[in-house]
Short mmCIF file of N, CA and C in Angstrom, two decimals:
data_model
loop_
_atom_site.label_atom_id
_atom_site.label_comp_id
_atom_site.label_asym_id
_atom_site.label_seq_id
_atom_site.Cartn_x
_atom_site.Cartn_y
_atom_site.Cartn_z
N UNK A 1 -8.44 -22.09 -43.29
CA UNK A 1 -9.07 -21.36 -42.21
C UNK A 1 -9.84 -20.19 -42.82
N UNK A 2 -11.07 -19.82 -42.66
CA UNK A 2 -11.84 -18.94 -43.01
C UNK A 2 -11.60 -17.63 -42.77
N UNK A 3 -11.74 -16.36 -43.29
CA UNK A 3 -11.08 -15.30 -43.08
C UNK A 3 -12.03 -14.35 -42.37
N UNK A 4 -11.13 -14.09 -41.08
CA UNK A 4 -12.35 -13.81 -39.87
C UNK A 4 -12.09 -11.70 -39.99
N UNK A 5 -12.50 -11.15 -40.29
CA UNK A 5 -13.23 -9.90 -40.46
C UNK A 5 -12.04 -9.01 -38.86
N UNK A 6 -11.37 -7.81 -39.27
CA UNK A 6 -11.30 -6.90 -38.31
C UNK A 6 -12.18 -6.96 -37.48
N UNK A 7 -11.95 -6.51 -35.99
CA UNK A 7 -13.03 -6.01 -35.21
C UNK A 7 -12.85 -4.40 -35.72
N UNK A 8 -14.27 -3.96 -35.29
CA UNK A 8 -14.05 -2.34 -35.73
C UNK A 8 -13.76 -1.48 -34.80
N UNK A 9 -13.27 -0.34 -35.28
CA UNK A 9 -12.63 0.63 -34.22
C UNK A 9 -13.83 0.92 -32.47
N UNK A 10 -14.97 0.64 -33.05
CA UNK A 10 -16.28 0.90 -32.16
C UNK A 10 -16.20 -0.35 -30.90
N UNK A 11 -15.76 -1.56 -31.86
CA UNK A 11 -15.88 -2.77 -30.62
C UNK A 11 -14.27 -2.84 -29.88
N UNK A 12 -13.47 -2.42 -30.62
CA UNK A 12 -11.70 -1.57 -30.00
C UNK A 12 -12.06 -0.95 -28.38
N UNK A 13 -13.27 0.42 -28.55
CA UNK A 13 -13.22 1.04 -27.90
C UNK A 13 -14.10 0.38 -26.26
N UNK A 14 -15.15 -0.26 -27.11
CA UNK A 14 -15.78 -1.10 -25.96
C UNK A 14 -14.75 -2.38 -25.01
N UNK A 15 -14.17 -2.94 -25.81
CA UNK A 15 -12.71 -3.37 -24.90
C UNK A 15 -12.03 -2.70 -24.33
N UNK A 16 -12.15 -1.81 -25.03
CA UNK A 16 -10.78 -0.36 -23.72
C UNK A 16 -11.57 0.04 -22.64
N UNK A 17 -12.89 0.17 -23.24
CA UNK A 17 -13.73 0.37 -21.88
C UNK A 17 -14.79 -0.74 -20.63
N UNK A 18 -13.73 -1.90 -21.22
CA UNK A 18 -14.67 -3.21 -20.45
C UNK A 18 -14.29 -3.27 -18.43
N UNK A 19 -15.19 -3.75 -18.27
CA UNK A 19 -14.69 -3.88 -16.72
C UNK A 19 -14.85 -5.27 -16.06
N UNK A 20 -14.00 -5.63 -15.96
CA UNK A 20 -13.04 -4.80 -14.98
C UNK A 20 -12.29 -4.47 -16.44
N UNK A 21 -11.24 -2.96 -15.50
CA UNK A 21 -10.89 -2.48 -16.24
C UNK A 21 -8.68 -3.30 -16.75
N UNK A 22 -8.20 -3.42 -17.95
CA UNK A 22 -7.30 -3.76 -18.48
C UNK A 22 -5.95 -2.68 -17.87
N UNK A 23 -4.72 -3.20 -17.73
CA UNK A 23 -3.63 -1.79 -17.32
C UNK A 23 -3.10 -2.40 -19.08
N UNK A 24 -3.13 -0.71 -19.47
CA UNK A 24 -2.12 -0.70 -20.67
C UNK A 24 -0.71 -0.64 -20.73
N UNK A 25 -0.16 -0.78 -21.85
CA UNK A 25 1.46 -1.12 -22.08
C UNK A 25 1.94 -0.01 -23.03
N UNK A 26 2.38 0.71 -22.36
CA UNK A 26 2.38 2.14 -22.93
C UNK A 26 4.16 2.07 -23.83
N UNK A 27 4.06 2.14 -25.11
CA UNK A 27 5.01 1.67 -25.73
C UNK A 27 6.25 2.92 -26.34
N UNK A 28 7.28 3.91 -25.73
CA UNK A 28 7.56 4.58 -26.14
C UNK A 28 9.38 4.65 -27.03
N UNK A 29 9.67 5.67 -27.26
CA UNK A 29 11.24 5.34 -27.78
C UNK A 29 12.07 6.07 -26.72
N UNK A 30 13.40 5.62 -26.25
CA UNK A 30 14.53 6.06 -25.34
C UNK A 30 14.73 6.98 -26.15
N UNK A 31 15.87 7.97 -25.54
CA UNK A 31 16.55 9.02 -26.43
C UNK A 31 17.61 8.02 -27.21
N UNK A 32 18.17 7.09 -27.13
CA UNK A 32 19.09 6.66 -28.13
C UNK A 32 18.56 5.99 -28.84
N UNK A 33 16.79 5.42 -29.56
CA UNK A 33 16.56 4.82 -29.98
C UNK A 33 15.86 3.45 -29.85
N UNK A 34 16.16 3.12 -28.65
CA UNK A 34 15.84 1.92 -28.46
C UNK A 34 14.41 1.75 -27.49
N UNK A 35 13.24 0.84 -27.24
CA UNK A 35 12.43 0.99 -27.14
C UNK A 35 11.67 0.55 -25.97
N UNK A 36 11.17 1.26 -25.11
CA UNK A 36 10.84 0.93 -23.77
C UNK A 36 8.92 0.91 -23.57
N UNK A 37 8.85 0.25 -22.56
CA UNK A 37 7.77 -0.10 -22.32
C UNK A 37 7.21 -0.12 -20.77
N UNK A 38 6.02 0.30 -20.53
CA UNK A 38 5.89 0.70 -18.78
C UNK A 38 4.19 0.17 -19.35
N UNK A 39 3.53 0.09 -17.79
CA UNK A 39 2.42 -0.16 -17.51
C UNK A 39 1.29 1.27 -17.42
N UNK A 40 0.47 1.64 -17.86
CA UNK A 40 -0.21 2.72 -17.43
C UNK A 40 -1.65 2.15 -17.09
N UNK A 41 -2.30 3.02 -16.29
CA UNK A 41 -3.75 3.15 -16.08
C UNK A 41 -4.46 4.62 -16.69
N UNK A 42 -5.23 3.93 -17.48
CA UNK A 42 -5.84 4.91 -18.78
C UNK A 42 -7.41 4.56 -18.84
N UNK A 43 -7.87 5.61 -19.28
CA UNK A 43 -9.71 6.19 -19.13
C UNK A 43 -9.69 6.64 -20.76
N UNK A 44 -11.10 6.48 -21.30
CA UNK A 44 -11.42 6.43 -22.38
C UNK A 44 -12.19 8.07 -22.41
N UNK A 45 -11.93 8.88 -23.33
CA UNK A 45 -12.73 9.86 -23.58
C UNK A 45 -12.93 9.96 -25.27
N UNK A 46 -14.57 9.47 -25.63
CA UNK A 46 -14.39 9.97 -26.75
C UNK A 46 -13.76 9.04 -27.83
N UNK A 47 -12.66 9.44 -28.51
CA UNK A 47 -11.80 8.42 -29.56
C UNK A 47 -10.74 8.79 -28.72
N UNK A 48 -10.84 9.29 -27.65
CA UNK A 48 -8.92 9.06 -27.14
C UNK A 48 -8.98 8.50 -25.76
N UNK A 49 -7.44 8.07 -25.39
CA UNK A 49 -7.29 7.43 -24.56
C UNK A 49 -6.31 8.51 -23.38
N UNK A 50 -6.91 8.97 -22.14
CA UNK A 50 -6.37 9.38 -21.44
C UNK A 50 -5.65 8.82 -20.42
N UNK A 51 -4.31 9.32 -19.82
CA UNK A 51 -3.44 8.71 -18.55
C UNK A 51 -2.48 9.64 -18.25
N UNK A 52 -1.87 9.61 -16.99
CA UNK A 52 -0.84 10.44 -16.43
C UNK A 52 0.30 10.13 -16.48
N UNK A 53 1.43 10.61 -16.10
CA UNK A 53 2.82 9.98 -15.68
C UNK A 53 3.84 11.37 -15.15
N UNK A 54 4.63 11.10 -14.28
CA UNK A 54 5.15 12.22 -14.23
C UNK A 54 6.11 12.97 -15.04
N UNK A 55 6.12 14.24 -15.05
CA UNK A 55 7.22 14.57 -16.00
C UNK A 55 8.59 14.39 -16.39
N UNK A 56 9.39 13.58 -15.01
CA UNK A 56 10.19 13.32 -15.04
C UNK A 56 10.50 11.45 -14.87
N UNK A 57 9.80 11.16 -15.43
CA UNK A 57 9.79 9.28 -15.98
C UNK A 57 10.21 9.64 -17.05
N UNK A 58 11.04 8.21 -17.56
CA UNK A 58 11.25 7.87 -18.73
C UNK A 58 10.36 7.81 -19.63
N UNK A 59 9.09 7.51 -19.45
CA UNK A 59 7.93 7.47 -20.37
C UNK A 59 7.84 9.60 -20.67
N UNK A 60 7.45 10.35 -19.47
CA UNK A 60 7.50 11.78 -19.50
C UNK A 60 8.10 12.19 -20.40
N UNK A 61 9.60 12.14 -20.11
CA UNK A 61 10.48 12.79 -21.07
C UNK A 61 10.72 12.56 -22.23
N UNK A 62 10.55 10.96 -22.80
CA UNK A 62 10.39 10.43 -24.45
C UNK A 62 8.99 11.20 -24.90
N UNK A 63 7.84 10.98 -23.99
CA UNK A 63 6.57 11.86 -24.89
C UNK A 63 7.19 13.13 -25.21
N UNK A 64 7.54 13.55 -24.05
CA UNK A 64 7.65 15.43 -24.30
C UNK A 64 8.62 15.37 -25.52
N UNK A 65 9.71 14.76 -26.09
CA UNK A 65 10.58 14.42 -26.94
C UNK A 65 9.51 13.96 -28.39
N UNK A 66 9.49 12.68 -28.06
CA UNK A 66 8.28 12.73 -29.11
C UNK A 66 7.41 12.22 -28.98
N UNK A 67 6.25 12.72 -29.38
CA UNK A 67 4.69 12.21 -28.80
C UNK A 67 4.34 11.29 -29.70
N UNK A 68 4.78 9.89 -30.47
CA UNK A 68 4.58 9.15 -31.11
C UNK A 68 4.40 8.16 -30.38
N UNK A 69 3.11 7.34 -29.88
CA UNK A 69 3.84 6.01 -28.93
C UNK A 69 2.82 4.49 -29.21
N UNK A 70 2.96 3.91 -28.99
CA UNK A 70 2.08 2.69 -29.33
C UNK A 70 1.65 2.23 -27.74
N UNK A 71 0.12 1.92 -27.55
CA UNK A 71 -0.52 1.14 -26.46
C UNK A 71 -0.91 -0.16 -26.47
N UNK A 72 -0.68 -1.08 -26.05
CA UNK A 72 -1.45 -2.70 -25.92
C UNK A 72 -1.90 -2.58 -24.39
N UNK A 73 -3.56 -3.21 -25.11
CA UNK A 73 -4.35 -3.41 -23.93
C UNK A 73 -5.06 -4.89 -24.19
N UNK A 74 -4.25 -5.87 -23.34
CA UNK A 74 -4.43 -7.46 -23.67
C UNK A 74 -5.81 -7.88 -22.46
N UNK A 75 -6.36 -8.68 -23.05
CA UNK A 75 -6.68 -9.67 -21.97
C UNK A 75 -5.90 -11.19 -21.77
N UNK A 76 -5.59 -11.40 -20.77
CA UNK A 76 -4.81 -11.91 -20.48
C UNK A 76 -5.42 -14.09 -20.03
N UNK A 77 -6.88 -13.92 -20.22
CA UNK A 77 -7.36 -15.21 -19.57
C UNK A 77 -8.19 -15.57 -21.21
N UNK A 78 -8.21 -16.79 -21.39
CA UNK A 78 -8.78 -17.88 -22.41
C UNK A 78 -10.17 -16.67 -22.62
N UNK A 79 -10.42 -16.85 -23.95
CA UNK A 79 -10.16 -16.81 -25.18
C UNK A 79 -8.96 -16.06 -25.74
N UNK A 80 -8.86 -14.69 -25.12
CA UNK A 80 -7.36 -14.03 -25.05
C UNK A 80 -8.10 -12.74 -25.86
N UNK A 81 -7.86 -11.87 -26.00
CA UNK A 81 -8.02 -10.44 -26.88
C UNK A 81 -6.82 -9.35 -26.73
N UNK A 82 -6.88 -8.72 -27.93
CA UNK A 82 -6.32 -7.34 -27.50
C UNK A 82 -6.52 -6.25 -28.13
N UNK A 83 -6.32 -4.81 -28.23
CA UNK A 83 -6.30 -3.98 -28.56
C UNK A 83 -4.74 -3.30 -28.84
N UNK A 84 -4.25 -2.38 -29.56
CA UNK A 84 -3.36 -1.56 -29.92
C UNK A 84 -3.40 -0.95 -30.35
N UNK A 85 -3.19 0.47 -29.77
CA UNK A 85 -3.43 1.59 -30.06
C UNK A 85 -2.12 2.38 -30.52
N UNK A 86 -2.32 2.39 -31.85
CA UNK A 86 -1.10 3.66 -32.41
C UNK A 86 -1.37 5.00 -32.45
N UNK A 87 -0.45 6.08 -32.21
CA UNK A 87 -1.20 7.67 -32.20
C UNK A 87 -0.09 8.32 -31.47
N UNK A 88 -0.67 9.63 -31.63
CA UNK A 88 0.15 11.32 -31.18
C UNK A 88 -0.43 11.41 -29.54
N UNK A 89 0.88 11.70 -28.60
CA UNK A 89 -0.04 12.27 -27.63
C UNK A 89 0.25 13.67 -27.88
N UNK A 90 -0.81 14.40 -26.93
CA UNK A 90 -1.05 15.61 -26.74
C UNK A 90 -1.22 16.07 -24.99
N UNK A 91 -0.28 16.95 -24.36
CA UNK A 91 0.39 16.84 -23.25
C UNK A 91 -0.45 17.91 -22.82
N UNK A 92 -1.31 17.98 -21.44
CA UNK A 92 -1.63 19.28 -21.00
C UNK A 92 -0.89 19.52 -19.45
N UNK A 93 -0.93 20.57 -19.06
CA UNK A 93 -0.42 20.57 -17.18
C UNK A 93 -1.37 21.56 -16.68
N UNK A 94 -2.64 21.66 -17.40
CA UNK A 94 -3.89 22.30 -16.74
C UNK A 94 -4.27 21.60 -15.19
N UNK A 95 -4.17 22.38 -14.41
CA UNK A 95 -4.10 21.55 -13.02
C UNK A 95 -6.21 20.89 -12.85
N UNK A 96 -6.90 21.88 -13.43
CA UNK A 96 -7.97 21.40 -13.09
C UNK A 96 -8.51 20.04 -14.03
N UNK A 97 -8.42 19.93 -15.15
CA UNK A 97 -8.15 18.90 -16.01
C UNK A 97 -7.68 17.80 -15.51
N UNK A 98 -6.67 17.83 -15.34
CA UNK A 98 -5.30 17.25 -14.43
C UNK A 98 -5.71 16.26 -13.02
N UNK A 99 -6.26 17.18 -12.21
CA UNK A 99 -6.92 16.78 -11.42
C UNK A 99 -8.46 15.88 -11.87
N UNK A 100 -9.14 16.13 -12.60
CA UNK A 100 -10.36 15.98 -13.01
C UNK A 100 -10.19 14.47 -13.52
N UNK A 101 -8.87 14.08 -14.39
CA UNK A 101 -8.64 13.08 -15.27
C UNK A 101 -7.82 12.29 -14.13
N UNK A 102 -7.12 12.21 -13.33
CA UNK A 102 -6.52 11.40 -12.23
C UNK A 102 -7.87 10.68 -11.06
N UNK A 103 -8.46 11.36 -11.07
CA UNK A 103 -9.63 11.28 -10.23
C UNK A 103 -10.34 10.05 -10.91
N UNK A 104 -10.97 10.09 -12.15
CA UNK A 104 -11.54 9.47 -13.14
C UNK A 104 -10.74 8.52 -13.20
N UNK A 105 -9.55 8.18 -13.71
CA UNK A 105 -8.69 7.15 -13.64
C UNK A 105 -8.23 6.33 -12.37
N UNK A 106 -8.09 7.42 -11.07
CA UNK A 106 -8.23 6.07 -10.12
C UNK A 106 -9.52 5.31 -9.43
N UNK A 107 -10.47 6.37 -9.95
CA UNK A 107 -12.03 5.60 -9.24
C UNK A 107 -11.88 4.14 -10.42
N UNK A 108 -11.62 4.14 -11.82
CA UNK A 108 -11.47 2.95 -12.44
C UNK A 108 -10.99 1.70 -12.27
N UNK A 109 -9.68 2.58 -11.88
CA UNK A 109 -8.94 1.03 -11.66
C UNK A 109 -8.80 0.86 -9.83
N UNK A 110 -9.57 1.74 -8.91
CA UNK A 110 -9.18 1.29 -7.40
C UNK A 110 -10.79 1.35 -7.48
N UNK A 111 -11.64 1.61 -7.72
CA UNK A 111 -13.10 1.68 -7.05
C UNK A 111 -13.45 3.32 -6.75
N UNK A 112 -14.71 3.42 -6.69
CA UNK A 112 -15.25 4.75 -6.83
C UNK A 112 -15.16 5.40 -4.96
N UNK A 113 -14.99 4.56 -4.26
CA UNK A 113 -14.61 4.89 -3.12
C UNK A 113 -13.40 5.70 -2.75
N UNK A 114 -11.96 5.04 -3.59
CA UNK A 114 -11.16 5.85 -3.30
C UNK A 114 -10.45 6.68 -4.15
N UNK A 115 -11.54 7.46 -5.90
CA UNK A 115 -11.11 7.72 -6.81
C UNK A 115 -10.57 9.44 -6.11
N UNK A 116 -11.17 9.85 -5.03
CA UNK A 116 -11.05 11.26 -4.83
C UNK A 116 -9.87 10.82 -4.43
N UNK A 117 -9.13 10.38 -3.81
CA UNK A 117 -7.83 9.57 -2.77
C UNK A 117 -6.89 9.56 -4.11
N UNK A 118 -6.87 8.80 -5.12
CA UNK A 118 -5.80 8.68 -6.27
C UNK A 118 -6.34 10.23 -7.38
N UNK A 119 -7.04 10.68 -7.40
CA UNK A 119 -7.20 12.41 -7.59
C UNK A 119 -6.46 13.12 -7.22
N UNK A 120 -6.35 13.16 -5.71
CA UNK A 120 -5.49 13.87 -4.91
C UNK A 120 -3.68 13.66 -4.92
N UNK A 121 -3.26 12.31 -5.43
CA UNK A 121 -2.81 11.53 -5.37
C UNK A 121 -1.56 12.38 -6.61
N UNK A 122 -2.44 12.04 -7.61
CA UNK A 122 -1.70 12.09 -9.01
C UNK A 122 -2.16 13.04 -9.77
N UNK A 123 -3.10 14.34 -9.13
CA UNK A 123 -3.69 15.14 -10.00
C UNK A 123 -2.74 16.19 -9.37
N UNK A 124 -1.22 16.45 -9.71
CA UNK A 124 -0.46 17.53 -8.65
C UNK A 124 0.24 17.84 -9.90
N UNK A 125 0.86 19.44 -9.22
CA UNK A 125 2.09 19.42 -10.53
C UNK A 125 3.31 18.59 -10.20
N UNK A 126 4.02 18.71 -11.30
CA UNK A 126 4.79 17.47 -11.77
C UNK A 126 4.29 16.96 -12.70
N UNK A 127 2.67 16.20 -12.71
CA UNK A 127 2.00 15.24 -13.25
C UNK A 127 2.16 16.24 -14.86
N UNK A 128 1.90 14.80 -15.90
CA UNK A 128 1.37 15.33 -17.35
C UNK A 128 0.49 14.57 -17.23
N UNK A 129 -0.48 14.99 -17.92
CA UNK A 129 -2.10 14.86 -18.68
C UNK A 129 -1.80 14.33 -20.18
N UNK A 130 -1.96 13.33 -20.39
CA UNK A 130 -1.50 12.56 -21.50
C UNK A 130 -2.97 12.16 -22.42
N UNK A 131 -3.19 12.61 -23.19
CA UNK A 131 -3.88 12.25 -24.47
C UNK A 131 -3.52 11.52 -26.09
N UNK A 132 -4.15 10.36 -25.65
CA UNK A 132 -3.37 9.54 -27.11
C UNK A 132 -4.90 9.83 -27.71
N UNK A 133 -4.16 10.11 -29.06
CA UNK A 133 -5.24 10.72 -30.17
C UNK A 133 -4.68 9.42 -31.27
N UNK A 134 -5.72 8.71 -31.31
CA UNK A 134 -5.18 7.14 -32.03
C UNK A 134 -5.03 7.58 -33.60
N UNK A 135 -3.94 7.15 -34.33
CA UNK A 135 -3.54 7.13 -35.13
C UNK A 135 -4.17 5.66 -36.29
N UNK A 136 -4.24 4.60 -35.62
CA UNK A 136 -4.28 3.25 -36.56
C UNK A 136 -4.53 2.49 -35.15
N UNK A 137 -5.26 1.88 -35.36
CA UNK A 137 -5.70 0.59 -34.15
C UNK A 137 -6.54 -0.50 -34.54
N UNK A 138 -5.30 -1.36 -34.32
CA UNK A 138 -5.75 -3.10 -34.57
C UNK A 138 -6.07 -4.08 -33.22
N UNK A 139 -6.73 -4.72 -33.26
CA UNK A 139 -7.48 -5.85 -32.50
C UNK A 139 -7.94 -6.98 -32.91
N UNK A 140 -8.13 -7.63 -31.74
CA UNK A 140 -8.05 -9.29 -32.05
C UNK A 140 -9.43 -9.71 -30.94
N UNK A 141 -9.95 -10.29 -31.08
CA UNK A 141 -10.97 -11.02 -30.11
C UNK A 141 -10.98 -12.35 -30.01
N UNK A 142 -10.65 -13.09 -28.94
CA UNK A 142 -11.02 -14.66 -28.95
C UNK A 142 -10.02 -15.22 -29.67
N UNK A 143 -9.16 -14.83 -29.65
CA UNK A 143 -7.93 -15.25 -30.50
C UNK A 143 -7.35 -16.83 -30.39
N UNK A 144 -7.87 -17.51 -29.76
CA UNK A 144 -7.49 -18.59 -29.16
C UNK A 144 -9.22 -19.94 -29.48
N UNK A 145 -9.99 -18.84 -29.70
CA UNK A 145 -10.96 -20.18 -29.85
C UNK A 145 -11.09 -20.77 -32.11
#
């Protein structure tokens, strides 16, 4: 079998940002070690990957613990692809930010109609402002043809 070339971090990012848009698999560690996994909805800024969660989820409290976490963002229909994102998050509770980045993230994944609606929604305190600052990220395209 011929040896088919990385995709590069540039065509990574154009999959994270394809639409319709992918829900990621936000990959973190329990406090005893062992390793859990939840669904997020995440917006691209830049080289990082932004999303919320509240502070008091299991995902919340392992970041605030440690901000080390791994993301998979699959496609799921023939040819098949994915992305995985390794990296540090970086936690803000700036409410205008906060708000600004919930807004952005639900016009994505609900439509630009009701992004002010999931803004309002998930841009509150409680919420963290989650920034994955990618560390190492591998991908696959067409994996199946």
């Amino acid at each position: 079998m011929p040896h088919t070339p990385m995709p590069s971090d540039a065509e990574a990012f154009t999959f994270l940002t394809s639409d319709p848009p992918h829900t990621g698999k936000l990959a973190t560690v329990r406090l005893d070690g062992s390793p859990h996994v939840a669904p997020v909805w995440f917006a691209v800024d830049g080289f990082s990957l932004v999303f919320t969660t509240n502070e008091d989820t299991l995902k919340g409290r392992a970041i605030r613990r440690d901000p080390r976490v791994a993301l998979c963002v699959d496609d799921e229909r023939p040819p098949f692809s994915f992305v995985t994102v390794n990296g540090v998050v970086e936690v803000s509770e700036d409410p205008a930010d906060l708000l600004h980045w919930a807004t952005v993230i639900g016009g994505r994944y609900m439509g630009g109609e009701r992004a002010q609606e999931y803004g309002a929604r998930n841009g509150v305190p409680g919420e963290l402002l989650c920034r994955l600052r990618p560390t190492r990220i591998v991908s696959a395209f067409n994996v199946s043809d």
